Tab-separated table of C-alpha atoms in Angstrom:
chain	number	residue	atom	x	y	z
U	158	MET	CA	49.782	108.826	84.067
U	159	GLN	CA	47.430	111.048	81.974
U	160	ASN	CA	46.403	111.365	78.376
U	161	ALA	CA	47.035	114.245	76.038
U	162	GLY	CA	43.801	115.957	76.987
U	163	GLY	CA	44.852	116.144	80.663
U	164	LYS	CA	42.109	113.716	81.696
U	165	ILE	CA	43.082	111.569	84.727
U	166	GLU	CA	43.403	107.934	83.748
U	167	ALA	CA	41.124	105.273	85.288
U	168	HIS	CA	43.917	103.441	87.151
U	169	VAL	CA	44.805	106.670	89.012
U	170	TRP	CA	41.157	106.873	90.315
U	171	ARG	CA	41.333	103.140	91.275
U	172	ILE	CA	44.440	103.927	93.330
U	173	ALA	CA	42.581	106.930	94.894
U	174	THR	CA	39.739	104.636	95.865
U	175	VAL	CA	42.045	102.402	97.778
U	176	ILE	CA	43.584	105.391	99.578
U	177	VAL	CA	40.204	106.864	100.359
U	178	LEU	CA	39.054	103.648	101.993
U	179	GLY	CA	42.114	103.613	104.183
U	180	THR	CA	41.749	107.205	105.105
U	181	ILE	CA	38.121	106.824	105.972
U	182	MET	CA	38.971	104.025	108.474
U	183	SER	CA	41.683	106.067	110.117
U	184	VAL	CA	39.917	109.443	110.333
U	185	LEU	CA	36.469	107.851	111.227
U	186	ASP	CA	37.964	106.203	114.314
U	187	THR	CA	39.026	109.625	115.633
U	188	THR	CA	35.361	110.627	116.038
U	189	ILE	CA	33.329	107.444	116.019
U	190	VAL	CA	34.345	106.509	119.575
U	191	ASN	CA	33.299	109.892	121.014
U	192	VAL	CA	29.578	109.021	121.328
U	193	ALA	CA	30.472	105.737	123.081
U	194	LEU	CA	32.599	107.218	125.907
U	195	ASP	CA	29.571	107.432	128.357
U	196	THR	CA	28.704	103.800	127.531
U	197	LEU	CA	32.246	102.591	127.800
U	198	GLY	CA	32.691	104.301	131.132
U	199	LYS	CA	29.660	102.589	132.546
U	200	ASP	CA	30.384	99.108	131.088
U	201	LEU	CA	34.098	99.222	132.044
U	202	ASN	CA	33.533	100.981	135.396
U	203	SER	CA	35.748	103.910	134.611
U	204	SER	CA	35.380	107.671	135.169
U	205	VAL	CA	35.470	110.257	132.401
U	206	ASP	CA	39.111	111.180	133.058
U	207	GLN	CA	40.042	107.452	132.864
U	208	ILE	CA	37.997	106.464	129.799
U	209	GLN	CA	39.192	109.504	127.819
U	210	TRP	CA	42.473	107.663	127.270
U	211	VAL	CA	40.620	105.571	124.693
U	212	VAL	CA	40.641	108.826	122.650
U	213	THR	CA	43.948	110.252	123.929
U	214	GLY	CA	45.891	106.991	123.487
U	215	TYR	CA	44.734	106.806	119.821
U	216	LEU	CA	45.705	110.394	119.079
U	217	LEU	CA	49.158	110.005	120.777
U	218	ALA	CA	49.873	106.840	118.737
U	219	LEU	CA	48.922	108.742	115.555
U	220	ALA	CA	51.277	111.558	116.499
U	221	ALA	CA	54.138	109.255	117.337
U	222	VAL	CA	54.208	107.373	114.019
U	223	ILE	CA	53.483	110.197	111.562
U	224	PRO	CA	57.197	111.482	111.648
U	225	VAL	CA	58.294	107.813	111.014
U	226	SER	CA	56.054	107.269	108.023
U	227	GLY	CA	58.271	109.095	105.461
U	228	TRP	CA	61.358	107.161	106.556
U	229	ALA	CA	59.531	103.838	106.565
U	230	SER	CA	58.233	104.459	102.992
U	231	ARG	CA	61.714	105.244	101.776
U	232	ARG	CA	63.106	102.163	103.528
U	233	PHE	CA	60.513	99.580	102.746
U	234	SER	CA	58.422	101.093	99.812
U	235	ASN	CA	55.120	102.906	99.971
U	236	ARG	CA	53.052	99.917	98.932
U	237	SER	CA	54.521	97.693	101.649
U	238	VAL	CA	54.176	100.211	104.423
U	239	TYR	CA	50.603	101.087	103.355
U	240	MET	CA	49.579	97.362	103.510
U	241	LEU	CA	51.375	96.808	106.791
U	242	SER	CA	49.501	99.823	108.166
U	243	LEU	CA	46.197	98.262	107.022
U	244	VAL	CA	46.964	95.012	108.781
U	245	LEU	CA	47.971	96.764	112.013
U	246	PHE	CA	44.930	98.968	112.043
U	247	THR	CA	42.514	96.116	111.276
U	248	ALA	CA	44.155	93.871	113.880
U	249	GLY	CA	44.112	96.609	116.378
U	250	SER	CA	40.385	97.200	115.720
U	251	VAL	CA	39.547	93.487	116.309
U	252	LEU	CA	41.557	93.491	119.568
U	253	CYS	CA	39.624	96.642	120.674
U	254	GLY	CA	36.362	94.810	120.081
U	255	LEU	CA	37.595	91.917	122.367
U	256	ALA	CA	38.787	94.170	125.169
U	257	GLN	CA	37.619	93.355	128.593
U	258	SER	CA	38.948	96.333	130.594
U	259	THR	CA	39.828	100.024	130.122
U	260	GLU	CA	43.585	99.287	130.279
U	261	SER	CA	43.396	96.620	127.590
U	262	LEU	CA	41.184	98.800	125.344
U	263	VAL	CA	43.589	101.677	125.645
U	264	ALA	CA	46.536	99.435	124.725
U	265	PHE	CA	44.710	98.069	121.713
U	266	ARG	CA	43.732	101.623	120.673
U	267	VAL	CA	47.467	102.438	120.561
U	268	ILE	CA	48.077	99.560	118.209
U	269	GLN	CA	45.199	100.743	116.097
U	270	GLY	CA	46.663	104.295	116.161
U	271	ILE	CA	50.077	103.075	115.001
U	272	GLY	CA	48.425	101.646	111.891
U	273	GLY	CA	46.072	104.529	111.331
U	274	GLY	CA	48.854	107.061	111.751
U	275	MET	CA	50.842	105.664	108.761
U	276	LEU	CA	47.838	105.111	106.500
U	277	VAL	CA	47.129	108.751	105.579
U	278	PRO	CA	50.641	110.101	104.910
U	279	THR	CA	51.698	106.938	103.059
U	280	GLY	CA	48.517	107.028	100.992
U	281	GLN	CA	49.282	110.683	100.075
U	282	MET	CA	52.776	109.742	98.954
U	283	ILE	CA	51.368	107.021	96.643
U	284	LEU	CA	48.776	109.495	95.159
U	285	VAL	CA	51.415	112.104	94.584
U	286	ARG	CA	53.435	109.634	92.400
U	287	ALA	CA	50.377	108.215	90.603
U	288	SER	CA	48.581	111.394	89.656
U	289	GLY	CA	51.429	113.641	88.496
U	290	PRO	CA	51.804	117.373	89.451
U	291	LYS	CA	49.056	118.694	87.082
U	292	ASN	CA	46.376	116.411	88.431
U	293	LEU	CA	47.472	116.367	92.025
U	294	PRO	CA	45.077	119.112	93.328
U	295	LYS	CA	42.063	117.357	91.862
U	296	VAL	CA	43.079	113.880	93.113
U	297	MET	CA	44.184	115.093	96.491
U	298	SER	CA	40.774	116.780	96.993
U	299	ALA	CA	39.250	113.283	96.743
U	300	ILE	CA	41.102	112.092	99.917
U	301	GLY	CA	40.089	115.330	101.625
U	302	VAL	CA	36.446	114.239	101.410
U	303	PRO	CA	36.631	111.699	104.247
U	304	ILE	CA	38.532	114.107	106.493
U	305	VAL	CA	35.695	116.588	106.083
U	306	LEU	CA	32.862	114.022	106.254
U	307	ALA	CA	34.221	112.033	109.284
U	308	PRO	CA	33.168	114.561	111.908
U	309	ILE	CA	29.696	114.654	110.316
U	310	PHE	CA	29.070	110.909	109.932
U	311	GLY	CA	31.453	109.330	112.450
U	312	PRO	CA	29.429	110.064	115.529
U	313	THR	CA	26.126	109.169	113.786
U	314	ILE	CA	27.523	105.746	112.538
U	315	GLY	CA	28.985	105.165	116.046
U	316	GLY	CA	25.575	106.017	117.603
U	317	LEU	CA	23.713	103.596	115.300
U	318	LEU	CA	26.105	100.765	116.081
U	319	LEU	CA	26.070	101.487	119.804
U	320	GLU	CA	22.274	101.655	119.950
U	321	HIS	CA	21.419	98.598	117.787
U	322	VAL	CA	24.467	96.299	118.268
U	323	SER	CA	27.068	96.910	121.020
U	324	TRP	CA	30.054	99.143	121.818
U	325	GLN	CA	32.313	96.398	120.467
U	326	SER	CA	30.744	96.730	117.039
U	327	ILE	CA	32.215	100.262	116.534
U	328	PHE	CA	35.611	98.570	116.425
U	329	LEU	CA	34.716	95.240	114.824
U	330	VAL	CA	33.074	97.001	111.760
U	331	ASN	CA	36.632	97.841	110.629
U	332	LEU	CA	37.276	94.112	110.121
U	333	PRO	CA	35.350	93.651	106.790
U	334	VAL	CA	36.336	97.079	105.601
U	335	GLY	CA	39.942	96.379	106.359
U	336	ILE	CA	39.940	93.049	104.561
U	337	ILE	CA	38.288	94.616	101.431
U	338	THR	CA	40.772	97.484	101.418
U	339	LEU	CA	43.723	95.127	101.871
U	340	ILE	CA	42.548	92.966	98.920
U	341	ALA	CA	42.015	96.108	96.790
U	342	ALA	CA	45.490	97.312	97.794
U	343	LEU	CA	47.135	94.063	96.756
U	344	LYS	CA	45.440	94.268	93.299
U	345	LEU	CA	45.423	97.992	92.541
U	346	LEU	CA	48.357	99.729	94.199
U	347	PRO	CA	51.457	99.946	91.965
U	348	LYS	CA	54.579	98.054	93.038
U	349	ASP	CA	57.480	100.312	93.947
U	350	GLU	CA	60.959	99.722	95.100
U	351	PRO	CA	62.535	101.073	98.337
U	352	GLU	CA	64.521	104.237	97.729
U	353	GLY	CA	66.832	103.685	100.635
U	354	ALA	CA	66.879	105.813	103.701
U	355	GLU	CA	69.133	107.179	106.355
U	356	PRO	CA	69.228	105.223	109.644
U	357	LEU	CA	66.193	105.895	111.798
U	358	ASP	CA	66.839	107.844	114.956
U	359	PHE	CA	65.376	105.173	117.240
U	360	LEU	CA	66.732	106.940	120.357
U	361	GLY	CA	65.154	110.228	119.355
U	362	LEU	CA	61.847	108.475	118.652
U	363	GLY	CA	61.891	106.806	122.175
U	364	ILE	CA	62.730	110.066	123.870
U	365	LEU	CA	60.003	111.937	122.091
U	366	SER	CA	57.475	109.219	122.806
U	367	VAL	CA	58.283	109.244	126.494
U	368	GLY	CA	58.083	112.984	126.592
U	369	LEU	CA	54.724	113.256	124.883
U	370	VAL	CA	53.128	110.524	127.023
U	371	GLY	CA	54.620	111.938	130.143
U	372	VAL	CA	53.282	115.400	129.634
U	373	THR	CA	49.853	114.135	128.706
U	374	TYR	CA	49.579	111.580	131.462
U	375	GLY	CA	50.917	114.131	134.096
U	376	LEU	CA	48.161	116.606	133.066
U	377	ALA	CA	45.512	113.932	133.065
U	378	GLN	CA	46.452	112.908	136.580
U	379	THR	CA	45.377	116.332	137.958
U	380	GLY	CA	41.782	114.918	137.845
U	381	SER	CA	42.317	112.166	140.378
U	382	ALA	CA	44.943	114.186	142.362
U	383	GLY	CA	42.864	117.315	142.555
U	384	THR	CA	45.825	119.627	142.226
U	385	LEU	CA	48.722	120.335	139.754
U	386	PHE	CA	51.277	120.143	142.520
U	387	ALA	CA	50.770	116.545	143.637
U	388	GLY	CA	53.613	114.031	143.192
U	389	SER	CA	51.474	111.845	140.819
U	390	VAL	CA	51.192	114.929	138.540
U	391	LEU	CA	54.648	116.582	138.887
U	392	ILE	CA	56.769	113.359	138.336
U	393	PRO	CA	55.305	112.286	135.030
U	394	LEU	CA	54.996	115.895	133.887
U	395	GLY	CA	58.623	116.619	134.814
U	396	ILE	CA	59.757	113.366	133.003
U	397	GLY	CA	57.699	114.377	129.970
U	398	LEU	CA	59.109	117.944	129.755
U	399	ALA	CA	62.604	116.660	130.242
U	400	GLY	CA	62.072	114.139	127.483
U	401	VAL	CA	60.855	116.802	125.047
U	402	ALA	CA	63.757	119.065	125.969
U	403	ALA	CA	66.186	116.201	125.487
U	404	PHE	CA	64.715	115.367	122.091
U	405	VAL	CA	65.065	119.063	120.893
U	406	LEU	CA	68.772	119.146	122.026
U	407	ARG	CA	69.441	115.820	120.306
U	408	ALA	CA	67.663	116.976	117.084
U	409	LEU	CA	69.996	119.979	116.939
U	410	LYS	CA	73.103	117.805	117.081
U	411	VAL	CA	72.426	114.590	115.061
U	412	PRO	CA	72.770	114.696	111.160
U	413	ASN	CA	69.449	113.060	110.469
U	414	PRO	CA	66.973	113.964	113.290
U	415	LEU	CA	63.442	112.497	113.436
U	416	LEU	CA	62.058	116.043	113.234
U	417	ASN	CA	63.932	119.074	111.905
U	418	VAL	CA	63.444	121.477	114.833
U	419	ARG	CA	65.589	124.165	113.124
U	420	LEU	CA	62.519	125.003	111.147
U	421	TYR	CA	61.358	126.915	114.283
U	422	LYS	CA	63.933	129.550	113.606
U	423	ASP	CA	61.433	130.791	111.018
U	424	ARG	CA	58.898	132.954	112.918
U	425	ALA	CA	56.126	132.060	110.390
U	426	PHE	CA	56.553	128.427	110.926
U	427	THR	CA	56.628	128.834	114.706
U	428	ALA	CA	53.510	131.011	114.593
U	429	ALA	CA	51.738	128.389	112.318
U	430	SER	CA	52.777	125.622	114.774
U	431	ILE	CA	51.457	127.348	117.855
U	432	THR	CA	48.143	128.039	115.954
U	433	THR	CA	47.876	124.393	114.790
U	434	PHE	CA	48.628	123.035	118.355
U	435	CYS	CA	46.028	125.232	120.054
U	436	LEU	CA	43.318	124.664	117.356
U	437	GLY	CA	44.027	120.925	117.642
U	438	ALA	CA	43.473	121.116	121.388
U	439	ALA	CA	40.316	123.172	121.055
U	440	LEU	CA	38.863	121.012	118.244
U	441	PHE	CA	39.423	117.513	119.525
U	442	GLY	CA	38.812	118.507	123.143
U	443	ALA	CA	35.395	120.011	122.300
U	444	MET	CA	34.547	116.969	120.161
U	445	VAL	CA	34.676	114.838	123.275
U	446	LEU	CA	32.721	117.391	125.430
U	447	MET	CA	29.594	117.779	123.292
U	448	PRO	CA	28.658	114.091	122.976
U	449	LEU	CA	29.018	113.735	126.792
U	450	TYR	CA	26.830	116.883	127.276
U	451	PHE	CA	24.037	115.431	125.127
U	452	GLN	CA	24.149	112.112	126.920
U	453	VAL	CA	24.978	113.034	130.545
U	454	VAL	CA	22.864	116.228	130.870
U	455	ARG	CA	20.161	115.884	128.241
U	456	GLY	CA	19.758	112.057	128.454
U	457	GLU	CA	19.970	111.586	124.620
U	458	ASP	CA	20.770	108.134	123.203
U	459	ALA	CA	23.819	107.593	120.991
U	460	VAL	CA	21.944	107.870	117.715
U	461	ALA	CA	20.468	111.232	118.631
U	462	THR	CA	23.790	112.397	119.891
U	463	GLY	CA	25.348	111.519	116.565
U	464	LEU	CA	22.796	113.441	114.667
U	465	LEU	CA	23.067	116.499	116.958
U	466	LEU	CA	26.783	116.596	116.203
U	467	ILE	CA	26.245	117.026	112.452
U	468	PRO	CA	26.082	120.818	112.362
U	469	GLN	CA	29.700	121.383	113.374
U	470	GLY	CA	30.892	119.043	110.552
U	471	LEU	CA	28.718	120.839	108.016
U	472	GLY	CA	30.132	124.252	109.026
U	473	ALA	CA	33.725	122.822	108.738
U	474	ALA	CA	32.984	121.430	105.268
U	475	VAL	CA	31.669	124.693	103.932
U	476	ALA	CA	34.670	126.606	105.421
U	477	MET	CA	37.163	124.199	103.899
U	478	ALA	CA	35.686	124.720	100.488
U	479	LEU	CA	35.986	128.458	100.904
U	480	SER	CA	39.351	128.736	102.784
U	481	GLY	CA	41.545	128.268	99.648
U	482	LYS	CA	40.014	131.243	97.861
U	483	ALA	CA	40.103	133.339	101.013
U	484	THR	CA	43.786	132.464	101.578
U	485	GLU	CA	44.593	133.523	97.943
U	486	ARG	CA	42.867	136.856	98.441
U	487	TRP	CA	43.838	137.761	101.995
U	488	GLY	CA	46.696	135.515	102.913
U	489	GLY	CA	46.938	132.634	105.286
U	490	GLY	CA	47.577	134.693	108.356
U	491	ILE	CA	44.456	136.839	108.008
U	492	THR	CA	42.260	133.998	107.014
U	493	ALA	CA	43.437	131.883	109.900
U	494	GLY	CA	43.058	134.760	112.316
U	495	LEU	CA	39.459	135.410	111.010
U	496	GLY	CA	38.659	131.738	111.402
U	497	THR	CA	40.107	131.662	114.958
U	498	LEU	CA	38.166	134.760	115.934
U	499	ILE	CA	34.936	133.194	114.619
U	500	THR	CA	35.673	130.012	116.589
U	501	LEU	CA	36.277	132.068	119.757
U	502	VAL	CA	33.038	134.074	119.490
U	503	ALA	CA	30.992	130.898	118.560
U	504	THR	CA	32.322	129.146	121.733
U	505	VAL	CA	30.533	131.733	123.934
U	506	PRO	CA	27.086	130.023	123.775
U	507	PHE	CA	28.643	126.793	125.029
U	508	VAL	CA	29.914	128.577	128.053
U	509	MET	CA	26.276	129.382	128.868
U	510	LEU	CA	25.033	125.826	128.330
U	511	GLY	CA	22.047	125.013	130.567
U	512	ALA	CA	20.018	121.830	131.186
U	513	ASN	CA	17.379	123.131	128.755
U	514	THR	CA	19.299	125.180	126.251
U	515	SER	CA	17.535	125.182	122.854
U	516	TYR	CA	18.889	122.592	120.368
U	517	VAL	CA	18.382	125.187	117.650
U	518	LEU	CA	20.728	127.600	119.437
U	519	ILE	CA	23.243	124.830	120.028
U	520	GLY	CA	23.028	123.702	116.494
U	521	ALA	CA	23.499	127.230	115.056
U	522	ALA	CA	26.513	127.768	117.320
U	523	MET	CA	28.080	124.492	116.232
U	524	VAL	CA	27.626	125.437	112.537
U	525	ILE	CA	29.492	128.791	113.168
U	526	ARG	CA	32.127	127.154	115.325
U	527	GLY	CA	32.756	124.447	112.748
U	528	PHE	CA	33.028	127.165	110.053
U	529	GLY	CA	35.640	128.952	112.196
U	530	ILE	CA	37.705	125.842	112.661
U	531	GLY	CA	37.546	124.969	108.983
U	532	MET	CA	38.703	128.558	108.081
U	533	SER	CA	41.657	128.439	110.414
U	534	ILE	CA	43.698	125.162	110.337
U	535	MET	CA	44.485	124.810	106.658
U	536	PRO	CA	45.269	128.517	106.039
U	537	ALA	CA	47.630	128.550	108.955
U	538	MET	CA	49.572	125.579	107.451
U	539	THR	CA	49.530	127.281	104.028
U	540	ALA	CA	51.101	130.475	105.466
U	541	ALA	CA	53.840	128.327	106.981
U	542	TYR	CA	54.574	126.603	103.664
U	543	SER	CA	54.676	129.801	101.753
U	544	VAL	CA	57.908	130.865	103.563
U	545	LEU	CA	59.594	127.473	103.346
U	546	THR	CA	61.749	125.833	100.560
U	547	PRO	CA	60.348	122.645	98.975
U	548	ASN	CA	62.871	120.545	100.967
U	549	GLN	CA	61.776	122.226	104.205
U	550	VAL	CA	58.088	121.537	103.325
U	551	THR	CA	58.827	117.774	103.367
U	552	HIS	CA	59.939	118.025	106.963
U	553	ALA	CA	57.339	120.642	107.991
U	554	THR	CA	54.247	118.504	106.943
U	555	PRO	CA	54.755	115.715	109.523
U	556	GLN	CA	55.616	118.275	112.231
U	557	LEU	CA	52.461	120.352	111.771
U	558	THR	CA	50.349	117.102	111.596
U	559	THR	CA	52.037	115.791	114.750
U	560	LEU	CA	51.458	119.081	116.629
U	561	GLN	CA	47.787	118.971	115.709
U	562	ARG	CA	47.404	115.424	117.095
U	563	VAL	CA	49.526	116.106	120.171
U	564	GLY	CA	47.531	119.246	120.811
U	565	GLY	CA	44.364	117.204	120.434
U	566	SER	CA	45.489	114.583	122.868
U	567	ILE	CA	46.691	117.035	125.525
U	568	GLY	CA	43.542	119.174	125.034
U	569	THR	CA	41.353	116.090	125.374
U	570	ALA	CA	43.180	115.063	128.530
U	571	ILE	CA	43.020	118.512	130.167
U	572	LEU	CA	39.400	119.251	129.314
U	573	THR	CA	38.047	115.860	130.425
U	574	VAL	CA	39.933	116.208	133.776
U	575	ILE	CA	38.405	119.646	134.334
U	576	LEU	CA	34.934	118.297	133.348
U	577	GLN	CA	35.245	115.301	135.614
U	578	SER	CA	36.197	117.386	138.661
U	579	HIS	CA	33.146	119.671	138.177
U	580	LEU	CA	30.790	116.709	137.497
U	581	GLU	CA	31.826	115.169	140.786
U	582	SER	CA	30.932	118.396	142.576
U	583	ALA	CA	27.644	118.616	140.613
U	584	GLY	CA	26.179	115.330	141.822
U	585	ALA	CA	22.950	114.333	140.206
U	586	SER	CA	21.599	117.809	139.599
U	587	GLN	CA	21.014	118.478	135.901
U	588	PRO	CA	21.550	122.305	136.084
U	589	ALA	CA	24.821	121.732	138.033
U	590	MET	CA	26.006	119.182	135.505
U	591	ALA	CA	25.211	121.628	132.629
U	592	ASP	CA	27.195	124.305	134.533
U	593	ALA	CA	30.121	121.903	134.647
U	594	PHE	CA	30.165	121.705	130.886
U	595	GLY	CA	29.919	125.507	130.615
U	596	THR	CA	32.837	126.009	132.898
U	597	THR	CA	34.939	123.437	130.851
U	598	PHE	CA	34.099	125.418	127.658
U	599	LEU	CA	35.666	128.544	129.329
U	600	TRP	CA	38.941	126.610	129.078
U	601	VAL	CA	38.157	125.899	125.407
U	602	MET	CA	37.774	129.616	124.876
U	603	GLY	CA	41.132	130.172	126.619
U	604	ILE	CA	42.874	127.601	124.347
U	605	THR	CA	41.249	129.162	121.275
U	606	ALA	CA	42.280	132.727	122.289
U	607	ALA	CA	45.909	131.456	122.586
U	608	ALA	CA	45.901	130.774	118.891
U	609	LEU	CA	44.849	134.354	117.984
U	610	LEU	CA	48.161	136.061	118.690
U	611	PRO	CA	50.311	133.787	116.424
U	612	THR	CA	47.788	134.350	113.533
U	613	VAL	CA	48.436	138.131	113.873
U	614	MET	CA	52.173	137.337	113.678
U	615	LEU	CA	51.568	135.241	110.531
U	616	ALA	CA	49.593	138.162	108.912
U	617	ARG	CA	52.470	140.607	109.609
U	618	ILE	CA	55.117	138.284	108.348
U	619	GLU	CA	53.169	137.724	105.093
U	620	ARG	CA	52.607	141.358	104.629
U	621	ARG	CA	56.296	142.136	104.973
U	622	ALA	CA	57.075	139.295	102.483
U	623	ARG	CA	54.655	140.778	99.881
U	624	ARG	CA	56.209	144.204	100.411
U	625	ARG	CA	59.709	142.876	99.897
U	626	ALA	CA	58.553	141.051	96.756
U	627	VAL	CA	57.173	144.228	95.345
U	628	GLU	CA	60.252	146.144	96.098
U	629	ALA	CA	62.551	143.543	94.576
U	630	ALA	CA	60.601	143.281	91.350
U	631	PRO	CA	62.009	145.184	88.300
U	632	THR	CA	59.863	148.172	87.665
U	633	PRO	CA	59.110	149.562	84.197
U	634	PRO	CA	59.154	153.395	84.209
U	635	LEU	CA	55.474	153.766	83.440
U	636	ALA	CA	54.527	151.419	86.339
U	637	GLU	CA	56.432	153.076	89.135
U	638	ALA	CA	53.441	154.963	90.464
U	639	GLU	CA	51.356	151.893	90.522
U	640	THR	CA	54.032	149.883	92.284
U	641	ARG	CA	54.436	152.561	94.908
U	642	GLU	CA	50.638	152.510	95.470
U	643	LEU	CA	50.659	148.677	95.693
U	644	ALA	CA	53.488	148.797	98.166
U	645	LEU	CA	51.594	151.309	100.351
U	646	GLU	CA	48.433	149.138	100.243
U	647	SER	CA	50.370	145.984	101.319
U	648	ALA	CA	51.870	147.968	104.185
């Protein structure tokens, strides 16, 4: 895999190139559609709370297949699953470009999401094997690049295609990229044999899928129903909650559950999970709100909207570069708490959005908010991993990723419903429409604030773990005073 000098061999970088291409397609489609929601709603005669399912359906599909990706790779081999995922994603993209209604577009986005959901984790597994443990951090950082850059360039690329071609082109552009990536995968990805896997818990997968869709759909129906207590809301919401509860009970009984829910006995993992869920809701929900604000209230075109969204991505990119060092110095809990607090404070200017708020102020707030998000998500996950065994980490990774996506889909559904109800009351008045966005961002603040408490819990758990490690370490006689001092400082 590598030569004596530790230099990464060329074939590993070729494999990484294939994985990066697939990752770019999957992650880019999480954000590229956001600038098109206003146009899609007008062309397909759908309201905001209806057209948001183009985003929510994709995120739910991603969340549903991520837990299955590990099993599928063991059962059919990494290479086979990766190429199948490419085919599904590319085919789903073409179908999206041919859609004639909101319902068909949402259905095709689900197909696209199933393929995209397996691309990233399967690609990571291929890279882990190809690079070796010594070179893994360097190679893995390469596939982190598109994750950071997608929020920056996704809306801009989408805006350019929307402005100069059509909304269909934001999906059809994946066809040539998908074909190129598939050809490269056939030539460059190493052939591997299936390892064999335990039987997949199809019943558990079905129950969980029904539960997640039921909860999200029920919450989304509050927009058209006007209240949380309508039958159209309570019935799917009740079915969804029952499905999630049934899945948890089943996962505690079967020998090979789809997700290892016993991990939640660990308070650090539970705290990290709540943080990840809330931040996912605040991040993805707000990513839908801002493009709509620029287009609906300020009358900006899709290209300008994409450019105006760049500051948040830049802030997140800077924070992700610094979060590793901050976590090493202060711990994941403190770093995640600091990032969440920055995100919360930076959301205040959006609550006060007006029809003529300075773009400089908005851009500055977006940079700071992006920085806070970048400083919170990965450190929270790192704090969870630090208290788990290597075997548990294998099960924890898909759960945390799934929670982030589910949080994003539920957050998007709730926030767009709230926005839609206030926009209907606002009519054609620009100041009133701006107030509708400000009110919706109050909910974003509430969701972000909900992530603060578990980060405090994470910090306390880490502090106790460090103290126990100090107390358990053998102490040379001359170092006793220093150790007592370190123990006091960590307390």
